[in-house]
PDB file of C-alpha atoms in Angstrom:
ATOM      1  CA  MET O   1     179.774  67.338  26.209  1.00  0.00           C
ATOM      2  CA  THR O   2     180.213  69.933  23.395  1.00  0.00           C
ATOM      3  CA  PHE O   3     178.635  69.651  19.866  1.00  0.00           C
ATOM      4  CA  GLU O   4     178.643  71.480  16.740  1.00  0.00           C
ATOM      5  CA  THR O   5     175.667  73.044  14.993  1.00  0.00           C
ATOM      6  CA  GLN O   6     175.202  71.906  11.483  1.00  0.00           C
ATOM      7  CA  SER O   7     172.172  73.838  10.633  1.00  0.00           C
ATOM      8  CA  THR O   8     169.113  75.704  12.233  1.00  0.00           C
ATOM      9  CA  ASN O   9     165.968  76.592  10.587  1.00  0.00           C
ATOM     10  CA  ARG O  10     162.732  78.465  11.686  1.00  0.00           C
ATOM     11  CA  ALA O  11     159.696  76.245  11.598  1.00  0.00           C
ATOM     12  CA  PHE O  12     156.212  76.152  12.982  1.00  0.00           C
ATOM     13  CA  GLY O  13     157.010  78.711  15.737  1.00  0.00           C
ATOM     14  CA  GLY O  14     160.149  76.989  16.757  1.00  0.00           C
ATOM     15  CA  THR O  15     163.809  75.958  15.809  1.00  0.00           C
ATOM     16  CA  GLN O  16     164.905  72.782  13.974  1.00  0.00           C
ATOM     17  CA  GLY O  17     168.407  72.121  14.521  1.00  0.00           C
ATOM     18  CA  VAL O  18     170.791  69.457  13.377  1.00  0.00           C
ATOM     19  CA  TYR O  19     173.976  68.744  15.559  1.00  0.00           C
ATOM     20  CA  THR O  20     177.089  66.616  15.548  1.00  0.00           C
ATOM     21  CA  HIS O  21     179.292  65.535  18.475  1.00  0.00           C
ATOM     22  CA  GLN O  22     182.021  63.160  19.241  1.00  0.00           C
ATOM     23  CA  SER O  23     180.395  60.020  20.955  1.00  0.00           C
ATOM     24  CA  GLU O  24     182.215  58.357  23.820  1.00  0.00           C
ATOM     25  CA  ALA O  25     179.882  55.424  23.601  1.00  0.00           C
ATOM     26  CA  THR O  26     180.408  54.780  19.830  1.00  0.00           C
ATOM     27  CA  GLY O  27     183.857  56.305  19.417  1.00  0.00           C
ATOM     28  CA  THR O  28     182.579  58.105  16.349  1.00  0.00           C
ATOM     29  CA  PRO O  29     180.991  61.335  15.371  1.00  0.00           C
ATOM     30  CA  MET O  30     177.249  61.227  15.786  1.00  0.00           C
ATOM     31  CA  THR O  31     174.549  63.400  14.335  1.00  0.00           C
ATOM     32  CA  PHE O  32     171.114  64.073  15.818  1.00  0.00           C
ATOM     33  CA  SER O  33     168.336  66.597  15.199  1.00  0.00           C
ATOM     34  CA  VAL O  34     166.337  68.696  17.896  1.00  0.00           C
ATOM     35  CA  PHE O  35     163.103  70.705  17.362  1.00  0.00           C
ATOM     36  CA  VAL O  36     162.569  73.240  20.098  1.00  0.00           C
ATOM     37  CA  PRO O  37     159.198  75.062  20.167  1.00  0.00           C
ATOM     38  CA  ASP O  38     159.160  78.711  21.147  1.00  0.00           C
ATOM     39  CA  HIS O  39     158.790  78.994  24.893  1.00  0.00           C
ATOM     40  CA  ALA O  40     159.157  81.426  27.908  1.00  0.00           C
ATOM     41  CA  PRO O  41     162.804  82.219  28.595  1.00  0.00           C
ATOM     42  CA  ASP O  42     163.283  80.077  31.705  1.00  0.00           C
ATOM     43  CA  ALA O  43     160.798  77.360  30.863  1.00  0.00           C
ATOM     44  CA  LYS O  44     161.733  73.630  30.787  1.00  0.00           C
ATOM     45  CA  LEU O  45     159.921  71.676  28.181  1.00  0.00           C
ATOM     46  CA  PRO O  46     159.003  67.954  27.887  1.00  0.00           C
ATOM     47  CA  VAL O  47     160.940  65.878  25.412  1.00  0.00           C
ATOM     48  CA  LEU O  48     159.796  63.130  23.083  1.00  0.00           C
ATOM     49  CA  TRP O  49     162.505  60.776  21.763  1.00  0.00           C
ATOM     50  CA  TYR O  50     162.057  59.318  18.273  1.00  0.00           C
ATOM     51  CA  LEU O  51     164.236  56.287  17.257  1.00  0.00           C
ATOM     52  CA  SER O  52     164.412  55.572  13.503  1.00  0.00           C
ATOM     53  CA  GLY O  53     164.277  52.326  11.675  1.00  0.00           C
ATOM     54  CA  LEU O  54     166.582  50.229   9.438  1.00  0.00           C
ATOM     55  CA  THR O  55     168.584  52.179   6.800  1.00  0.00           C
ATOM     56  CA  CYS O  56     167.568  55.683   8.312  1.00  0.00           C
ATOM     57  CA  THR O  57     169.413  58.390   9.835  1.00  0.00           C
ATOM     58  CA  HIS O  58     168.172  61.324  11.973  1.00  0.00           C
ATOM     59  CA  ALA O  59     167.253  62.999   8.535  1.00  0.00           C
ATOM     60  CA  ASN O  60     164.306  60.586   7.623  1.00  0.00           C
ATOM     61  CA  VAL O  61     161.909  61.755  10.312  1.00  0.00           C
ATOM     62  CA  THR O  62     163.323  65.321  10.449  1.00  0.00           C
ATOM     63  CA  GLU O  63     162.394  65.771   6.763  1.00  0.00           C
ATOM     64  CA  LYS O  64     159.275  63.578   6.417  1.00  0.00           C
ATOM     65  CA  GLY O  65     157.857  63.000   9.865  1.00  0.00           C
ATOM     66  CA  GLU O  66     155.587  66.060   9.996  1.00  0.00           C
ATOM     67  CA  PHE O  67     155.944  66.426  13.692  1.00  0.00           C
ATOM     68  CA  ARG O  68     156.754  70.112  14.143  1.00  0.00           C
ATOM     69  CA  ALA O  69     153.286  71.671  13.991  1.00  0.00           C
ATOM     70  CA  ALA O  70     151.965  69.257  16.681  1.00  0.00           C
ATOM     71  CA  CYS O  71     155.135  69.634  18.806  1.00  0.00           C
ATOM     72  CA  ALA O  72     154.616  73.350  18.829  1.00  0.00           C
ATOM     73  CA  GLU O  73     150.925  73.017  19.707  1.00  0.00           C
ATOM     74  CA  HIS O  74     151.874  70.775  22.666  1.00  0.00           C
ATOM     75  CA  GLY O  75     155.254  72.475  23.746  1.00  0.00           C
ATOM     76  CA  ILE O  76     157.234  69.334  23.278  1.00  0.00           C
ATOM     77  CA  ILE O  77     160.839  68.982  22.210  1.00  0.00           C
ATOM     78  CA  PHE O  78     161.417  66.387  19.580  1.00  0.00           C
ATOM     79  CA  ILE O  79     164.798  64.546  19.479  1.00  0.00           C
ATOM     80  CA  ALA O  80     165.853  62.123  16.622  1.00  0.00           C
ATOM     81  CA  PRO O  81     169.205  60.366  16.998  1.00  0.00           C
ATOM     82  CA  ASP O  82     170.902  58.330  14.426  1.00  0.00           C
ATOM     83  CA  THR O  83     170.488  54.600  14.211  1.00  0.00           C
ATOM     84  CA  SER O  84     174.099  53.460  14.281  1.00  0.00           C
ATOM     85  CA  PRO O  85     177.675  54.544  14.395  1.00  0.00           C
ATOM     86  CA  ARG O  86     179.060  56.057  11.185  1.00  0.00           C
ATOM     87  CA  GLY O  87     182.562  56.318   9.607  1.00  0.00           C
ATOM     88  CA  ASP O  88     185.165  54.676   7.488  1.00  0.00           C
ATOM     89  CA  ASP O  89     186.531  52.730  10.276  1.00  0.00           C
ATOM     90  CA  VAL O  90     183.179  51.361  11.432  1.00  0.00           C
ATOM     91  CA  PRO O  91     182.585  47.704  10.367  1.00  0.00           C
ATOM     92  CA  ASP O  92     179.691  47.086   8.108  1.00  0.00           C
ATOM     93  CA  ASP O  93     177.639  44.284   6.475  1.00  0.00           C
ATOM     94  CA  GLU O  94     176.566  43.887   2.871  1.00  0.00           C
ATOM     95  CA  GLY O  95     172.994  43.562   3.980  1.00  0.00           C
ATOM     96  CA  TYR O  96     170.667  46.466   4.861  1.00  0.00           C
ATOM     97  CA  ASP O  97     169.543  45.023   8.027  1.00  0.00           C
ATOM     98  CA  PHE O  98     172.899  44.751   9.877  1.00  0.00           C
ATOM     99  CA  GLY O  99     175.804  47.035  10.455  1.00  0.00           C
ATOM    100  CA  LYS O 100     175.548  50.673   9.516  1.00  0.00           C
ATOM    101  CA  GLY O 101     172.047  51.971   9.679  1.00  0.00           C
ATOM    102  CA  ALA O 102     171.045  48.932  11.622  1.00  0.00           C
ATOM    103  CA  GLY O 103     172.249  49.258  15.229  1.00  0.00           C
ATOM    104  CA  PHE O 104     169.179  47.804  16.810  1.00  0.00           C
ATOM    105  CA  TYR O 105     169.826  49.873  19.802  1.00  0.00           C
ATOM    106  CA  VAL O 106     171.996  47.202  21.484  1.00  0.00           C
ATOM    107  CA  ASP O 107     175.284  47.176  23.152  1.00  0.00           C
ATOM    108  CA  ALA O 108     177.293  44.709  20.932  1.00  0.00           C
ATOM    109  CA  THR O 109     179.591  42.224  22.620  1.00  0.00           C
ATOM    110  CA  GLN O 110     180.844  40.428  19.571  1.00  0.00           C
ATOM    111  CA  GLU O 111     183.759  41.392  17.311  1.00  0.00           C
ATOM    112  CA  PRO O 112     184.183  43.341  15.217  1.00  0.00           C
ATOM    113  CA  TRP O 113     180.994  45.209  16.390  1.00  0.00           C
ATOM    114  CA  ALA O 114     181.636  45.551  20.010  1.00  0.00           C
ATOM    115  CA  GLN O 115     184.120  48.671  19.682  1.00  0.00           C
ATOM    116  CA  HIS O 116     181.622  51.094  18.048  1.00  0.00           C
ATOM    117  CA  PHE O 117     178.127  49.469  18.168  1.00  0.00           C
ATOM    118  CA  GLN O 118     177.050  50.693  21.633  1.00  0.00           C
ATOM    119  CA  MET O 119     173.878  52.140  20.800  1.00  0.00           C
ATOM    120  CA  ARG O 120     171.974  51.186  23.995  1.00  0.00           C
ATOM    121  CA  ARG O 121     174.509  53.123  26.033  1.00  0.00           C
ATOM    122  CA  TYR O 122     174.400  55.857  23.383  1.00  0.00           C
ATOM    123  CA  ILE O 123     170.665  56.343  23.599  1.00  0.00           C
ATOM    124  CA  GLU O 124     170.037  55.572  27.379  1.00  0.00           C
ATOM    125  CA  ASP O 125     173.034  57.409  28.934  1.00  0.00           C
ATOM    126  CA  GLU O 126     175.082  59.643  26.743  1.00  0.00           C
ATOM    127  CA  THR O 127     172.606  61.400  24.556  1.00  0.00           C
ATOM    128  CA  PRO O 128     170.164  62.370  27.418  1.00  0.00           C
ATOM    129  CA  ALA O 129     173.045  63.850  29.442  1.00  0.00           C
ATOM    130  CA  LEU O 130     174.130  65.902  26.317  1.00  0.00           C
ATOM    131  CA  ILE O 131     170.612  67.033  25.653  1.00  0.00           C
ATOM    132  CA  ALA O 132     170.022  68.002  29.383  1.00  0.00           C
ATOM    133  CA  ALA O 133     173.282  70.137  29.331  1.00  0.00           C
ATOM    134  CA  HIS O 134     172.446  72.069  26.085  1.00  0.00           C
ATOM    135  CA  PHE O 135     168.578  72.286  25.699  1.00  0.00           C
ATOM    136  CA  PRO O 136     165.671  73.585  27.828  1.00  0.00           C
ATOM    137  CA  VAL O 137     164.371  70.139  28.655  1.00  0.00           C
ATOM    138  CA  ASP O 138     162.518  68.840  31.671  1.00  0.00           C
ATOM    139  CA  MET O 139     163.962  65.364  31.980  1.00  0.00           C
ATOM    140  CA  ALA O 140     161.238  64.404  34.464  1.00  0.00           C
ATOM    141  CA  ARG O 141     158.820  64.575  31.640  1.00  0.00           C
ATOM    142  CA  GLN O 142     160.078  62.318  28.866  1.00  0.00           C
ATOM    143  CA  GLY O 143     158.256  60.073  26.187  1.00  0.00           C
ATOM    144  CA  ILE O 144     159.723  57.882  23.702  1.00  0.00           C
ATOM    145  CA  THR O 145     158.492  56.592  20.350  1.00  0.00           C
ATOM    146  CA  GLY O 146     159.960  55.015  17.174  1.00  0.00           C
ATOM    147  CA  HIS O 147     159.421  53.216  13.895  1.00  0.00           C
ATOM    148  CA  SER O 148     160.189  49.518  13.039  1.00  0.00           C
ATOM    149  CA  MET O 149     163.652  48.908  14.396  1.00  0.00           C
ATOM    150  CA  GLY O 150     163.259  52.143  16.369  1.00  0.00           C
ATOM    151  CA  GLY O 151     159.926  50.961  17.684  1.00  0.00           C
ATOM    152  CA  HIS O 152     161.731  47.900  18.965  1.00  0.00           C
ATOM    153  CA  GLY O 153     164.167  50.318  20.556  1.00  0.00           C
ATOM    154  CA  ALA O 154     161.593  52.527  22.010  1.00  0.00           C
ATOM    155  CA  LEU O 155     159.586  49.601  23.601  1.00  0.00           C
ATOM    156  CA  THR O 156     162.777  47.946  24.902  1.00  0.00           C
ATOM    157  CA  ILE O 157     164.233  50.930  26.383  1.00  0.00           C
ATOM    158  CA  ALA O 158     161.047  52.107  28.129  1.00  0.00           C
ATOM    159  CA  LEU O 159     160.593  48.516  29.456  1.00  0.00           C
ATOM    160  CA  ARG O 160     164.115  48.347  30.825  1.00  0.00           C
ATOM    161  CA  ASN O 161     163.934  51.855  32.438  1.00  0.00           C
ATOM    162  CA  PRO O 162     160.743  51.815  34.591  1.00  0.00           C
ATOM    163  CA  GLY O 163     159.739  55.327  35.620  1.00  0.00           C
ATOM    164  CA  ARG O 164     162.035  57.264  33.178  1.00  0.00           C
ATOM    165  CA  PHE O 165     159.316  57.660  30.436  1.00  0.00           C
ATOM    166  CA  ARG O 166     155.795  58.984  31.208  1.00  0.00           C
ATOM    167  CA  SER O 167     154.714  57.686  27.847  1.00  0.00           C
ATOM    168  CA  THR O 168     155.606  55.061  25.212  1.00  0.00           C
ATOM    169  CA  SER O 169     154.385  54.607  21.644  1.00  0.00           C
ATOM    170  CA  ALA O 170     155.543  53.031  18.472  1.00  0.00           C
ATOM    171  CA  PHE O 171     154.862  52.905  14.648  1.00  0.00           C
ATOM    172  CA  ALA O 172     155.017  49.447  13.235  1.00  0.00           C
ATOM    173  CA  PRO O 173     157.665  48.130  15.724  1.00  0.00           C
ATOM    174  CA  ILE O 174     159.687  44.890  15.649  1.00  0.00           C
ATOM    175  CA  VAL O 175     157.973  43.422  18.662  1.00  0.00           C
ATOM    176  CA  SER O 176     159.953  40.248  19.072  1.00  0.00           C
ATOM    177  CA  PRO O 177     163.350  40.065  17.601  1.00  0.00           C
ATOM    178  CA  LEU O 178     163.622  36.495  19.097  1.00  0.00           C
ATOM    179  CA  GLU O 179     160.947  35.423  16.639  1.00  0.00           C
ATOM    180  CA  CYS O 180     161.882  37.100  13.315  1.00  0.00           C
ATOM    181  CA  PRO O 181     164.599  37.017  10.742  1.00  0.00           C
ATOM    182  CA  TRP O 182     165.778  40.614  11.317  1.00  0.00           C
ATOM    183  CA  GLY O 183     166.166  40.052  14.938  1.00  0.00           C
ATOM    184  CA  GLU O 184     167.804  36.712  14.764  1.00  0.00           C
ATOM    185  CA  LYS O 185     170.561  38.191  12.409  1.00  0.00           C
ATOM    186  CA  ALA O 186     171.006  41.166  14.323  1.00  0.00           C
ATOM    187  CA  LEU O 187     171.037  39.895  17.865  1.00  0.00           C
ATOM    188  CA  GLY O 188     172.907  36.744  16.816  1.00  0.00           C
ATOM    189  CA  GLY O 189     175.541  39.042  15.187  1.00  0.00           C
ATOM    190  CA  TYR O 190     175.904  41.643  17.857  1.00  0.00           C
ATOM    191  CA  LEU O 191     175.411  39.601  20.987  1.00  0.00           C
ATOM    192  CA  GLY O 192     176.380  35.890  20.007  1.00  0.00           C
ATOM    193  CA  PRO O 193     174.540  32.670  20.007  1.00  0.00           C
ATOM    194  CA  ASP O 194     173.180  32.717  23.574  1.00  0.00           C
ATOM    195  CA  ARG O 195     169.639  33.579  23.079  1.00  0.00           C
ATOM    196  CA  ALA O 196     169.256  34.265  26.852  1.00  0.00           C
ATOM    197  CA  ALA O 197     171.295  37.382  26.284  1.00  0.00           C
ATOM    198  CA  TRP O 198     168.839  38.377  23.546  1.00  0.00           C
ATOM    199  CA  ARG O 199     165.862  38.733  25.975  1.00  0.00           C
ATOM    200  CA  ALA O 200     166.936  42.313  27.199  1.00  0.00           C
ATOM    201  CA  TYR O 201     166.289  43.440  23.651  1.00  0.00           C
ATOM    202  CA  ASP O 202     162.919  41.759  22.926  1.00  0.00           C
ATOM    203  CA  ALA O 203     159.777  43.651  24.163  1.00  0.00           C
ATOM    204  CA  CYS O 204     157.555  40.417  24.479  1.00  0.00           C
ATOM    205  CA  ALA O 205     160.407  38.716  26.411  1.00  0.00           C
ATOM    206  CA  LEU O 206     160.876  41.744  28.613  1.00  0.00           C
ATOM    207  CA  ILE O 207     157.123  41.701  29.457  1.00  0.00           C
ATOM    208  CA  ALA O 208     157.058  37.982  30.009  1.00  0.00           C
ATOM    209  CA  ASP O 209     159.951  38.452  32.434  1.00  0.00           C
ATOM    210  CA  GLY O 210     158.121  40.961  34.482  1.00  0.00           C
ATOM    211  CA  ALA O 211     158.762  44.373  32.854  1.00  0.00           C
ATOM    212  CA  ARG O 212     155.681  46.740  32.562  1.00  0.00           C
ATOM    213  CA  LEU O 213     154.517  49.956  31.033  1.00  0.00           C
ATOM    214  CA  PRO O 214     151.603  52.133  32.562  1.00  0.00           C
ATOM    215  CA  ASP O 215     150.161  52.198  28.993  1.00  0.00           C
ATOM    216  CA  LEU O 216     151.078  51.978  25.439  1.00  0.00           C
ATOM    217  CA  LEU O 217     150.013  53.189  21.926  1.00  0.00           C
ATOM    218  CA  VAL O 218     151.011  51.351  18.795  1.00  0.00           C
ATOM    219  CA  ASP O 219     149.865  51.845  15.125  1.00  0.00           C
ATOM    220  CA  GLN O 220     150.393  49.263  12.500  1.00  0.00           C
ATOM    221  CA  GLY O 221     149.494  49.264   8.870  1.00  0.00           C
ATOM    222  CA  THR O 222     147.617  46.227   7.536  1.00  0.00           C
ATOM    223  CA  ALA O 223     149.232  46.645   4.100  1.00  0.00           C
ATOM    224  CA  ASP O 224     152.860  46.543   5.644  1.00  0.00           C
ATOM    225  CA  GLY O 225     154.829  44.026   3.623  1.00  0.00           C
ATOM    226  CA  PHE O 226     156.880  43.246   6.749  1.00  0.00           C
ATOM    227  CA  LEU O 227     153.906  42.514   9.149  1.00  0.00           C
ATOM    228  CA  ASP O 228     153.631  38.734   8.954  1.00  0.00           C
ATOM    229  CA  GLU O 229     157.338  37.825   8.824  1.00  0.00           C
ATOM    230  CA  GLN O 230     159.154  40.473  10.690  1.00  0.00           C
ATOM    231  CA  LEU O 231     156.774  42.675  12.815  1.00  0.00           C
ATOM    232  CA  LYS O 232     154.215  40.219  14.285  1.00  0.00           C
ATOM    233  CA  THR O 233     152.221  42.690  16.047  1.00  0.00           C
ATOM    234  CA  HIS O 234     149.930  39.979  17.347  1.00  0.00           C
ATOM    235  CA  LEU O 235     152.672  38.829  19.693  1.00  0.00           C
ATOM    236  CA  LEU O 236     152.752  42.178  21.434  1.00  0.00           C
ATOM    237  CA  THR O 237     148.979  42.273  21.634  1.00  0.00           C
ATOM    238  CA  GLU O 238     149.007  38.880  23.292  1.00  0.00           C
ATOM    239  CA  ALA O 239     152.006  39.846  25.751  1.00  0.00           C
ATOM    240  CA  CYS O 240     150.181  42.920  26.887  1.00  0.00           C
ATOM    241  CA  ALA O 241     146.935  41.041  27.424  1.00  0.00           C
ATOM    242  CA  ARG O 242     148.741  38.479  29.596  1.00  0.00           C
ATOM    243  CA  ALA O 243     150.432  41.092  31.598  1.00  0.00           C
ATOM    244  CA  SER O 244     147.289  43.319  31.914  1.00  0.00           C
ATOM    245  CA  ILE O 245     149.280  46.259  30.227  1.00  0.00           C
ATOM    246  CA  PRO O 246     146.744  48.909  28.930  1.00  0.00           C
ATOM    247  CA  ALA O 247     147.733  48.915  25.329  1.00  0.00           C
ATOM    248  CA  THR O 248     145.953  50.568  22.523  1.00  0.00           C
ATOM    249  CA  ILE O 249     147.281  48.673  19.363  1.00  0.00           C
ATOM    250  CA  ARG O 250     145.527  49.940  16.268  1.00  0.00           C
ATOM    251  CA  MET O 251     145.610  48.045  12.964  1.00  0.00           C
ATOM    252  CA  GLN O 252     145.330  50.797  10.183  1.00  0.00           C
ATOM    253  CA  GLU O 253     143.552  49.643   7.091  1.00  0.00           C
ATOM    254  CA  GLY O 254     145.604  50.001   3.927  1.00  0.00           C
ATOM    255  CA  TYR O 255     148.736  51.652   5.308  1.00  0.00           C
ATOM    256  CA  ASP O 256     152.185  50.428   4.535  1.00  0.00           C
ATOM    257  CA  HIS O 257     155.622  50.704   6.444  1.00  0.00           C
ATOM    258  CA  SER O 258     156.611  54.002   4.924  1.00  0.00           C
ATOM    259  CA  TYR O 259     156.726  57.669   6.152  1.00  0.00           C
ATOM    260  CA  TYR O 260     153.258  58.177   4.480  1.00  0.00           C
ATOM    261  CA  PHE O 261     151.934  55.982   7.171  1.00  0.00           C
ATOM    262  CA  ILE O 262     154.069  57.408   9.922  1.00  0.00           C
ATOM    263  CA  SER O 263     153.320  61.162   9.139  1.00  0.00           C
ATOM    264  CA  THR O 264     149.663  60.323   8.924  1.00  0.00           C
ATOM    265  CA  PHE O 265     149.469  59.366  12.619  1.00  0.00           C
ATOM    266  CA  MET O 266     152.333  61.385  14.020  1.00  0.00           C
ATOM    267  CA  ALA O 267     150.205  64.355  15.297  1.00  0.00           C
ATOM    268  CA  GLU O 268     147.836  61.794  17.058  1.00  0.00           C
ATOM    269  CA  HIS O 269     150.902  60.228  18.733  1.00  0.00           C
ATOM    270  CA  ILE O 270     152.276  63.686  19.817  1.00  0.00           C
ATOM    271  CA  ALA O 271     148.995  64.587  21.287  1.00  0.00           C
ATOM    272  CA  TRP O 272     148.750  61.338  23.190  1.00  0.00           C
ATOM    273  CA  HIS O 273     152.184  61.911  24.687  1.00  0.00           C
ATOM    274  CA  GLY O 274     151.328  65.546  25.372  1.00  0.00           C
ATOM    275  CA  GLU O 275     148.389  64.488  27.589  1.00  0.00           C
ATOM    276  CA  ARG O 276     150.833  62.395  29.630  1.00  0.00           C
ATOM    277  CA  LEU O 277     153.758  64.924  29.643  1.00  0.00           C
ATOM    278  CA  ARG O 278     151.901  67.848  31.068  1.00  0.00           C
ATOM    279  CA  GLY O 279     152.469  69.203  34.424  1.00  0.00           C
TER     280      GLY O 279
END
């Protein structure tokens, strides 16, 4: 459970670090970032996981997410893992929406992906154990959020692990991979043609099958070019309504899919998580 420190920087009354470790789940080196606000010597702080979207690494949100001031204010550790295994021996696809940078937070069962693309196990099991061993985290106070593919990851991980996360939010999530081209390519490629096996990785299907969240916050831009074909926010709105899940799903006028959108609402999401992670 060891790791190497790649960099640390002082920022907003805390320390922003980037770290690399050898992952048992993926069989590759993996890089993640952690922001730790200043705190009392023996304090344990709540943690917010942020899962990134297609083509991203840990660096996108670390450099452009504008989360540190809000995390320092609310005393929250912010963790950003990578989106897929990396390395010369890791298989890839010519498209940006499959292979490296597009792990979809699944445990692949199909070749040649199964050996390394074990992102569900990496995010749900391996990385939390690593973080708990090396950082001042209170693992009884966890929240999770993410963007696009990472929003899909945040929603499905929270729905599959009832009670683990006190708070769940998302920015422009892929709400139903069963119903969009990105999801059909990724889940078909990683898991095979049996669509029943895909349901564990579809937020709307998990809700239909009985999974629940205590509440939910989602922001989606109305000028997002992926909204109609890939994201389909209305499906999540309808699924939450049918299941009586308290969900605040906000359509933000004029915002697109970029980090200009994410960074605009990041502080509000962190404050929302902070209310649920206190105490």
